Amino acid sequence: MKRIHLTKEEQDYFSSLLTIRSLLPRQYLVQQGEVCQYESFVCKGFLRSFYMDDKGNDHTLHFAFEDWWITDSISFLLREPASRNIVALEPSILLQLDKTSLDQLYLDIPAFERFWRIMHQNACMAQDQRILNAISMNGADRYNALIQKYPTLEQHMPQKHIASYLGITPVFLSKIRKGK
């Protein structure tokens, strides 16, 4: 693994706990109301996490490129119904790890506990930055910061979902993009 050093035996053990899953475009990994069963690593493809409100409005929460993990953390960790949907926007191949295997992995290979802690710390920092950007930047600045951080995002996610992620309308995003 790129982020932690493992012996060949540890790598083989970790690999034995993973399952492979393929998703087609628009196929759901998780749907609101069901319990999220896995942490999923994106080997190939692109996924989007979103919340559908009572009025049918779709709010993009997260996305995952190749080499990223995605889940509904609250549902996965607490075994509660998912508050969001996770859907593939492209043909995707995932490696999945269930909660029982993850807990056992923490016990058997302590380096994984550190790995997941750092991964979740980074996710918390990114979420904090997103919240700060939402309250301190206008829509155009949020868009520019997002595209600077993820230059290929527009190749993977439709404009309406990018607008939703930024908390602006697709029409306003279109005006921002034309103004560039």
Coordinates of N, CA and C in Angstrom, one line a residue:
M1 N 0.8 -1.2 0.0 CA 0.0 0.0 0.0 C 0.9 1.2 0.0
K2 N 0.4 2.3 -0.6 CA 1.1 3.5 -0.7 C 1.3 4.3 0.6
R3 N 0.3 4.2 1.4 CA 0.3 5.1 2.6 C 0.8 4.5 3.9
I4 N 0.9 3.2 3.9 CA 1.5 2.5 5.1 C 2.4 1.3 4.6
H5 N 3.4 1.0 5.4 CA 4.2 -0.1 5.1 C 3.7 -1.4 5.7
L6 N 3.6 -2.4 4.9 CA 3.1 -3.7 5.3 C 4.0 -4.8 4.8
T7 N 4.1 -5.9 5.6 CA 4.8 -7.0 5.2 C 4.0 -7.7 4.1
K8 N 4.6 -8.6 3.4 CA 3.9 -9.4 2.3 C 2.7 -10.1 3.0
E9 N 2.9 -10.7 4.1 CA 1.9 -11.4 4.8 C 0.7 -10.5 5.2
E10 N 1.0 -9.3 5.7 CA 0.0 -8.3 6.0 C -0.8 -7.9 4.8
Q11 N -0.1 -7.7 3.7 CA -0.7 -7.3 2.5 C -1.7 -8.4 2.0
D12 N -1.2 -9.6 2.1 CA -2.1 -10.8 1.7 C -3.3 -10.9 2.6
Y13 N -3.1 -10.7 3.9 CA -4.2 -10.8 4.8 C -5.2 -9.7 4.5
F14 N -4.7 -8.4 4.3 CA -5.6 -7.3 4.0 C -6.4 -7.6 2.7
S15 N -5.7 -8.1 1.7 CA -6.3 -8.4 0.4 C -7.4 -9.5 0.6
S16 N -7.2 -10.4 1.5 CA -8.2 -11.5 1.7 C -9.5 -11.0 2.3
L17 N -9.5 -9.8 2.9 CA -10.6 -9.2 3.5 C -11.5 -8.4 2.6
L18 N -10.9 -8.0 1.4 CA -11.6 -7.2 0.5 C -12.4 -8.0 -0.5
T19 N -13.5 -7.3 -0.9 CA -14.3 -7.8 -2.0 C -14.3 -6.8 -3.1
I20 N -14.5 -7.3 -4.3 CA -14.5 -6.5 -5.5 C -15.9 -6.2 -5.9
R21 N -16.2 -5.0 -6.3 CA -17.6 -4.7 -6.7 C -17.5 -3.8 -7.9
S22 N -18.3 -4.1 -8.9 CA -18.3 -3.2 -10.1 C -19.7 -2.5 -10.1
L23 N -19.7 -1.3 -10.5 CA -20.9 -0.5 -10.7 C -21.0 0.1 -12.1
L24 N -22.2 0.1 -12.6 CA -22.4 0.8 -13.9 C -22.8 2.3 -13.6
P25 N -22.7 3.1 -14.6 CA -23.1 4.5 -14.3 C -24.6 4.5 -13.9
R26 N -24.9 5.4 -12.9 CA -26.2 5.6 -12.2 C -26.6 4.4 -11.3
Q27 N -25.7 3.5 -11.1 CA -25.9 2.4 -10.2 C -25.6 2.8 -8.8
Y28 N -26.4 2.5 -7.8 CA -26.2 3.0 -6.4 C -25.3 2.0 -5.7
L29 N -24.4 2.6 -4.9 CA -23.6 1.9 -3.9 C -24.4 1.8 -2.6
V30 N -25.0 2.9 -2.2 CA -25.8 3.0 -1.0 C -27.0 3.9 -1.3
Q31 N -28.2 3.5 -0.8 CA -29.3 4.4 -0.9 C -29.8 4.8 0.5
Q32 N -30.3 6.0 0.5 CA -30.9 6.5 1.8 C -31.8 5.5 2.4
G33 N -31.6 5.3 3.7 CA -32.5 4.4 4.4 C -32.0 3.0 4.6
E34 N -31.0 2.6 3.8 CA -30.4 1.3 4.0 C -29.2 1.4 4.8
V35 N -28.7 0.4 5.5 CA -27.5 0.5 6.3 C -26.3 0.3 5.3
C36 N -25.4 1.2 5.4 CA -24.1 1.2 4.6 C -23.3 0.0 5.2
Q37 N -23.0 -0.9 4.3 CA -22.2 -2.1 4.8 C -20.7 -2.1 4.6
Y38 N -20.2 -1.1 3.8 CA -18.8 -1.1 3.5 C -18.2 0.3 3.4
E39 N -16.9 0.2 3.7 CA -15.9 1.3 3.3 C -15.6 0.9 1.9
S40 N -15.6 1.8 0.9 CA -15.3 1.4 -0.5 C -14.2 2.2 -1.0
F41 N -13.2 1.6 -1.6 CA -12.1 2.2 -2.2 C -12.3 2.2 -3.7
V42 N -12.1 3.4 -4.3 CA -12.4 3.5 -5.8 C -11.1 3.2 -6.5
C43 N -11.1 2.0 -7.2 CA -10.0 1.6 -8.1 C -10.1 2.3 -9.4
K44 N -11.3 2.4 -9.9 CA -11.6 3.0 -11.2 C -13.0 3.6 -11.1
G45 N -13.1 4.8 -11.7 CA -14.4 5.4 -11.8 C -14.5 6.6 -11.0
F46 N -15.8 7.0 -10.7 CA -16.1 8.3 -10.0 C -17.4 8.1 -9.4
L47 N -17.6 8.4 -8.1 CA -18.8 8.3 -7.4 C -19.2 9.6 -6.7
R48 N -20.5 9.8 -6.5 CA -21.0 11.0 -5.9 C -21.9 10.6 -4.7
S49 N -21.8 11.3 -3.6 CA -22.6 11.2 -2.4 C -23.6 12.4 -2.4
F50 N -24.9 12.1 -2.2 CA -25.9 13.2 -2.1 C -27.0 12.8 -1.2
Y51 N -27.7 13.9 -0.8 CA -28.8 13.8 0.1 C -30.0 14.3 -0.7
M52 N -31.1 13.5 -0.7 CA -32.4 13.9 -1.3 C -33.3 14.4 -0.3
D53 N -33.7 15.7 -0.3 CA -34.6 16.2 0.7 C -36.1 15.8 0.4
D54 N -36.9 16.2 1.4 CA -38.4 15.8 1.3 C -39.0 16.4 0.0
K55 N -38.5 17.5 -0.5 CA -39.0 18.2 -1.7 C -38.5 17.6 -3.0
G56 N -37.6 16.6 -2.9 CA -37.0 16.0 -4.1 C -35.8 16.7 -4.6
N57 N -35.3 17.7 -3.8 CA -34.0 18.4 -4.1 C -32.8 17.5 -3.8
D58 N -31.9 17.5 -4.7 CA -30.7 16.7 -4.6 C -29.5 17.6 -4.2
H59 N -28.9 17.3 -3.1 CA -27.8 18.1 -2.5 C -26.5 17.3 -2.5
T60 N -25.5 17.6 -3.4 CA -24.3 16.9 -3.4 C -23.4 17.1 -2.2
L61 N -23.0 16.1 -1.5 CA -22.2 16.2 -0.3 C -20.8 15.9 -0.5
H62 N -20.5 14.8 -1.2 CA -19.1 14.4 -1.4 C -19.0 13.8 -2.8
F63 N -17.7 13.6 -3.2 CA -17.5 12.8 -4.5 C -16.2 12.1 -4.2
A64 N -15.9 11.1 -5.1 CA -14.8 10.2 -4.9 C -14.2 9.9 -6.2
F65 N -12.9 10.3 -6.4 CA -12.1 10.0 -7.6 C -11.5 8.6 -7.4
E66 N -10.7 8.1 -8.4 CA -9.9 7.0 -8.2 C -8.9 7.2 -7.1
D67 N -8.6 6.2 -6.3 CA -7.7 6.2 -5.2 C -8.2 6.9 -4.0
W68 N -9.6 7.1 -3.9 CA -10.2 7.6 -2.7 C -11.2 6.6 -2.1
W69 N -11.4 6.8 -0.8 CA -12.4 6.0 -0.1 C -13.7 6.7 0.0
I70 N -14.9 6.0 0.0 CA -16.2 6.7 0.1 C -17.1 5.7 0.9
T71 N -17.9 6.3 1.8 CA -18.9 5.6 2.6 C -19.9 6.6 3.2
D72 N -20.9 6.1 3.8 CA -21.7 6.9 4.7 C -21.2 6.6 6.1
S73 N -20.3 7.4 6.6 CA -19.6 7.0 7.9 C -20.5 6.7 9.0
I74 N -21.5 7.6 9.2 CA -22.4 7.4 10.4 C -23.2 6.1 10.2
S75 N -23.7 5.8 9.1 CA -24.4 4.5 8.8 C -23.4 3.3 9.0
F76 N -22.3 3.4 8.4 CA -21.3 2.3 8.5 C -20.8 2.1 9.9
L77 N -20.5 3.1 10.6 CA -19.9 2.9 12.0 C -21.0 2.6 13.0
L78 N -22.1 3.2 12.9 CA -23.2 3.1 14.0 C -24.3 2.1 13.6
R79 N -24.2 1.5 12.3 CA -25.1 0.6 11.8 C -26.5 1.2 11.8
E80 N -26.6 2.4 11.4 CA -27.9 3.2 11.3 C -28.3 3.3 9.8
P81 N -29.5 3.6 9.5 CA -29.9 3.8 8.1 C -29.1 5.0 7.5
A82 N -28.7 4.8 6.3 CA -27.9 5.9 5.6 C -28.8 7.1 5.4
S83 N -28.1 8.3 5.6 CA -28.7 9.6 5.4 C -28.5 10.1 4.0
R84 N -27.8 9.3 3.2 CA -27.4 9.8 1.8 C -27.4 8.6 0.9
N85 N -27.3 9.0 -0.4 CA -27.1 8.1 -1.5 C -25.7 8.2 -2.0
I86 N -25.2 7.1 -2.5 CA -23.9 7.1 -3.1 C -24.1 6.4 -4.5
V87 N -23.8 7.1 -5.6 CA -24.0 6.6 -6.9 C -22.8 6.7 -7.8
A88 N -22.6 5.8 -8.7 CA -21.5 5.8 -9.6 C -21.9 6.8 -10.8
L89 N -21.1 7.7 -11.2 CA -21.3 8.5 -12.3 C -20.6 8.0 -13.6
E90 N -19.7 7.0 -13.4 CA -19.0 6.4 -14.4 C -18.9 4.9 -14.1
P91 N -18.6 4.1 -15.1 CA -18.3 2.7 -14.7 C -17.2 2.6 -13.6
S92 N -17.5 1.9 -12.6 CA -16.6 2.0 -11.4 C -16.2 0.6 -10.9
I93 N -15.0 0.4 -10.4 CA -14.6 -0.8 -9.8 C -14.1 -0.4 -8.4
L94 N -14.7 -1.1 -7.4 CA -14.4 -0.8 -6.0 C -13.8 -2.0 -5.3
L95 N -13.0 -1.7 -4.3 CA -12.6 -2.7 -3.3 C -13.4 -2.3 -2.0
Q96 N -14.1 -3.3 -1.4 CA -14.9 -3.0 -0.2 C -14.4 -3.8 1.0
L97 N -14.6 -3.2 2.1 CA -14.2 -3.8 3.4 C -15.4 -3.6 4.4
D98 N -15.9 -4.7 4.9 CA -17.0 -4.6 5.8 C -16.6 -4.2 7.2
K99 N -17.5 -3.8 8.1 CA -17.2 -3.3 9.5 C -16.5 -4.4 10.3
T100 N -17.0 -5.6 10.3 CA -16.4 -6.7 11.1 C -14.9 -6.9 10.6
S101 N -14.7 -6.9 9.4 CA -13.3 -7.1 8.9 C -12.4 -5.9 9.2
L102 N -13.0 -4.7 9.1 CA -12.2 -3.5 9.5 C -11.8 -3.5 11.0
D103 N -12.8 -3.9 11.8 CA -12.5 -4.0 13.3 C -11.4 -5.0 13.6
Q104 N -11.5 -6.2 12.9 CA -10.5 -7.2 13.0 C -9.1 -6.7 12.5
L105 N -9.1 -6.0 11.4 CA -7.9 -5.5 10.8 C -7.2 -4.5 11.8
Y106 N -8.0 -3.7 12.5 CA -7.4 -2.8 13.6 C -6.7 -3.6 14.6
L107 N -7.2 -4.8 15.0 CA -6.6 -5.6 16.0 C -5.4 -6.3 15.5
D108 N -5.5 -6.9 14.3 CA -4.4 -7.7 13.8 C -3.3 -6.9 13.2
I109 N -3.5 -5.8 12.6 CA -2.5 -5.0 12.0 C -2.7 -3.5 12.5
P110 N -2.0 -3.1 13.6 CA -2.2 -1.8 14.2 C -2.0 -0.6 13.2
A111 N -1.2 -0.8 12.2 CA -0.9 0.2 11.2 C -2.2 0.7 10.6
F112 N -3.1 -0.2 10.4 CA -4.4 0.2 9.8 C -5.2 1.1 10.7
E113 N -5.1 1.0 12.0 CA -5.8 1.9 12.8 C -5.3 3.3 12.6
R114 N -4.0 3.4 12.5 CA -3.3 4.7 12.3 C -3.7 5.2 10.9
F115 N -3.7 4.3 9.9 CA -4.1 4.7 8.5 C -5.5 5.3 8.5
W116 N -6.5 4.6 9.1 CA -7.9 5.1 9.1 C -8.0 6.4 9.9
R117 N -7.3 6.5 11.0 CA -7.4 7.7 11.8 C -6.9 8.9 11.0
I118 N -5.8 8.7 10.3 CA -5.2 9.8 9.5 C -6.2 10.2 8.3
M119 N -6.7 9.1 7.7 CA -7.7 9.3 6.6 C -8.9 10.1 7.1
H120 N -9.4 9.8 8.3 CA -10.6 10.5 8.8 C -10.2 11.9 9.3
Q121 N -9.1 12.1 9.8 CA -8.6 13.4 10.2 C -8.6 14.3 8.9
N122 N -8.0 13.8 7.8 CA -7.9 14.5 6.6 C -9.3 14.9 6.1
A123 N -10.2 13.9 6.2 CA -11.6 14.2 5.7 C -12.3 15.2 6.6
C124 N -12.0 15.2 7.9 CA -12.6 16.3 8.8 C -12.0 17.6 8.5
M125 N -10.7 17.7 8.2 CA -10.1 19.0 7.8 C -10.7 19.5 6.5
A126 N -10.9 18.6 5.5 CA -11.4 19.0 4.3 C -12.9 19.5 4.5
Q127 N -13.6 18.8 5.3 CA -15.0 19.3 5.6 C -15.0 20.6 6.3
D128 N -14.1 20.8 7.3 CA -14.1 22.1 7.9 C -13.7 23.2 7.0
Q129 N -12.8 22.9 6.0 CA -12.4 23.9 5.0 C -13.6 24.3 4.1
R130 N -14.4 23.2 3.8 CA -15.6 23.4 2.9 C -16.6 24.3 3.6
I131 N -16.8 24.1 4.9 CA -17.7 24.9 5.7 C -17.2 26.3 5.8
L132 N -16.0 26.5 6.1 CA -15.4 27.8 6.1 C -15.5 28.5 4.8
N133 N -15.2 27.9 3.7 CA -15.4 28.5 2.4 C -16.8 28.9 2.1
A134 N -17.8 28.0 2.6 CA -19.2 28.3 2.3 C -19.7 29.6 3.0
I135 N -19.0 29.9 4.2 CA -19.5 31.1 4.9 C -18.6 32.3 4.7
S136 N -17.4 32.1 4.1 CA -16.5 33.2 3.9 C -16.3 33.6 2.5
M137 N -16.7 32.8 1.5 CA -16.4 33.1 0.1 C -17.8 33.2 -0.7
N138 N -17.7 34.0 -1.7 CA -18.9 34.0 -2.6 C -18.8 32.8 -3.5
G139 N -19.9 32.6 -4.3 CA -20.0 31.4 -5.2 C -18.9 31.3 -6.2
A140 N -18.5 32.4 -6.8 CA -17.4 32.4 -7.8 C -16.1 32.0 -7.1
D141 N -15.8 32.5 -5.9 CA -14.6 32.1 -5.3 C -14.6 30.6 -4.8
R142 N -15.7 30.1 -4.4 CA -15.8 28.7 -4.0 C -15.6 27.8 -5.2
Y143 N -16.2 28.2 -6.4 CA -16.0 27.5 -7.6 C -14.5 27.5 -8.0
N144 N -13.9 28.6 -8.0 CA -12.5 28.7 -8.4 C -11.6 27.9 -7.4
A145 N -11.9 27.9 -6.2 CA -11.1 27.1 -5.2 C -11.3 25.6 -5.5
L146 N -12.5 25.2 -5.7 CA -12.8 23.8 -6.0 C -12.1 23.3 -7.3
I147 N -12.2 24.1 -8.3 CA -11.5 23.7 -9.6 C -10.0 23.8 -9.5
Q148 N -9.5 24.7 -8.7 CA -8.1 24.7 -8.5 C -7.6 23.5 -7.7
K149 N -8.4 23.0 -6.8 CA -8.0 21.9 -6.0 C -8.3 20.6 -6.8
Y150 N -9.3 20.5 -7.6 CA -9.7 19.3 -8.3 C -9.9 19.7 -9.8
P151 N -8.8 19.9 -10.5 CA -8.8 20.5 -11.9 C -9.6 19.6 -12.9
T152 N -9.7 18.3 -12.6 CA -10.4 17.4 -13.6 C -11.9 17.1 -13.2
L153 N -12.3 17.8 -12.1 CA -13.7 17.5 -11.6 C -14.8 17.7 -12.7
E154 N -14.6 18.7 -13.5 CA -15.7 19.0 -14.5 C -15.7 17.9 -15.6
Q155 N -14.7 17.1 -15.7 CA -14.7 16.0 -16.7 C -15.5 14.8 -16.1
H156 N -15.7 14.8 -14.8 CA -16.4 13.7 -14.2 C -17.8 14.0 -13.7
M157 N -18.1 15.2 -13.3 CA -19.3 15.5 -12.6 C -20.1 16.6 -13.4
P158 N -21.4 16.4 -13.7 CA -22.2 17.4 -14.4 C -22.2 18.7 -13.6
Q159 N -22.4 19.7 -14.4 CA -22.5 21.1 -13.8 C -23.5 21.2 -12.7
K160 N -24.7 20.6 -12.9 CA -25.7 20.7 -11.9 C -25.3 20.1 -10.5
H161 N -24.5 19.1 -10.5 CA -24.0 18.5 -9.3 C -22.9 19.3 -8.7
I162 N -22.1 19.9 -9.5 CA -21.0 20.8 -9.0 C -21.7 22.0 -8.4
A163 N -22.7 22.6 -9.0 CA -23.5 23.7 -8.4 C -24.1 23.3 -7.1
S164 N -24.7 22.1 -7.0 CA -25.2 21.7 -5.8 C -24.2 21.5 -4.7
Y165 N -23.0 21.0 -5.0 CA -21.9 20.9 -4.1 C -21.5 22.3 -3.5
L166 N -21.5 23.3 -4.4 CA -21.1 24.6 -4.0 C -22.2 25.4 -3.3
G167 N -23.4 24.9 -3.4 CA -24.6 25.6 -2.8 C -25.0 26.8 -3.6
I168 N -24.9 26.6 -5.0 CA -25.4 27.7 -5.9 C -26.2 27.0 -6.9
T169 N -26.9 27.8 -7.7 CA -27.8 27.3 -8.8 C -26.9 27.0 -10.0
P170 N -27.4 26.0 -10.8 CA -26.7 25.7 -12.1 C -26.6 27.0 -13.0
V171 N -27.6 27.8 -13.0 CA -27.6 29.0 -13.8 C -26.5 30.0 -13.3
F172 N -26.3 30.1 -12.0 CA -25.3 31.0 -11.5 C -23.9 30.4 -11.8
L173 N -23.8 29.1 -11.7 CA -22.5 28.4 -12.0 C -22.2 28.7 -13.5
S174 N -23.2 28.6 -14.4 CA -22.9 28.8 -15.8 C -22.4 30.2 -16.0
K175 N -23.0 31.2 -15.3 CA -22.6 32.6 -15.4 C -21.1 32.8 -14.9
I176 N -20.8 32.1 -13.8 CA -19.4 32.1 -13.3 C -18.5 31.6 -14.4
R177 N -18.8 30.4 -14.9 CA -17.9 29.8 -15.9 C -17.8 30.6 -17.2
K178 N -18.8 31.3 -17.6 CA -18.7 32.2 -18.8 C -17.9 33.4 -18.5
G179 N -17.9 33.8 -17.3 CA -17.1 35.0 -16.9 C -15.6 34.8 -16.8
K180 N -15.2 33.5 -16.8 CA -13.8 33.2 -16.7 C -13.0 33.5 -17.9

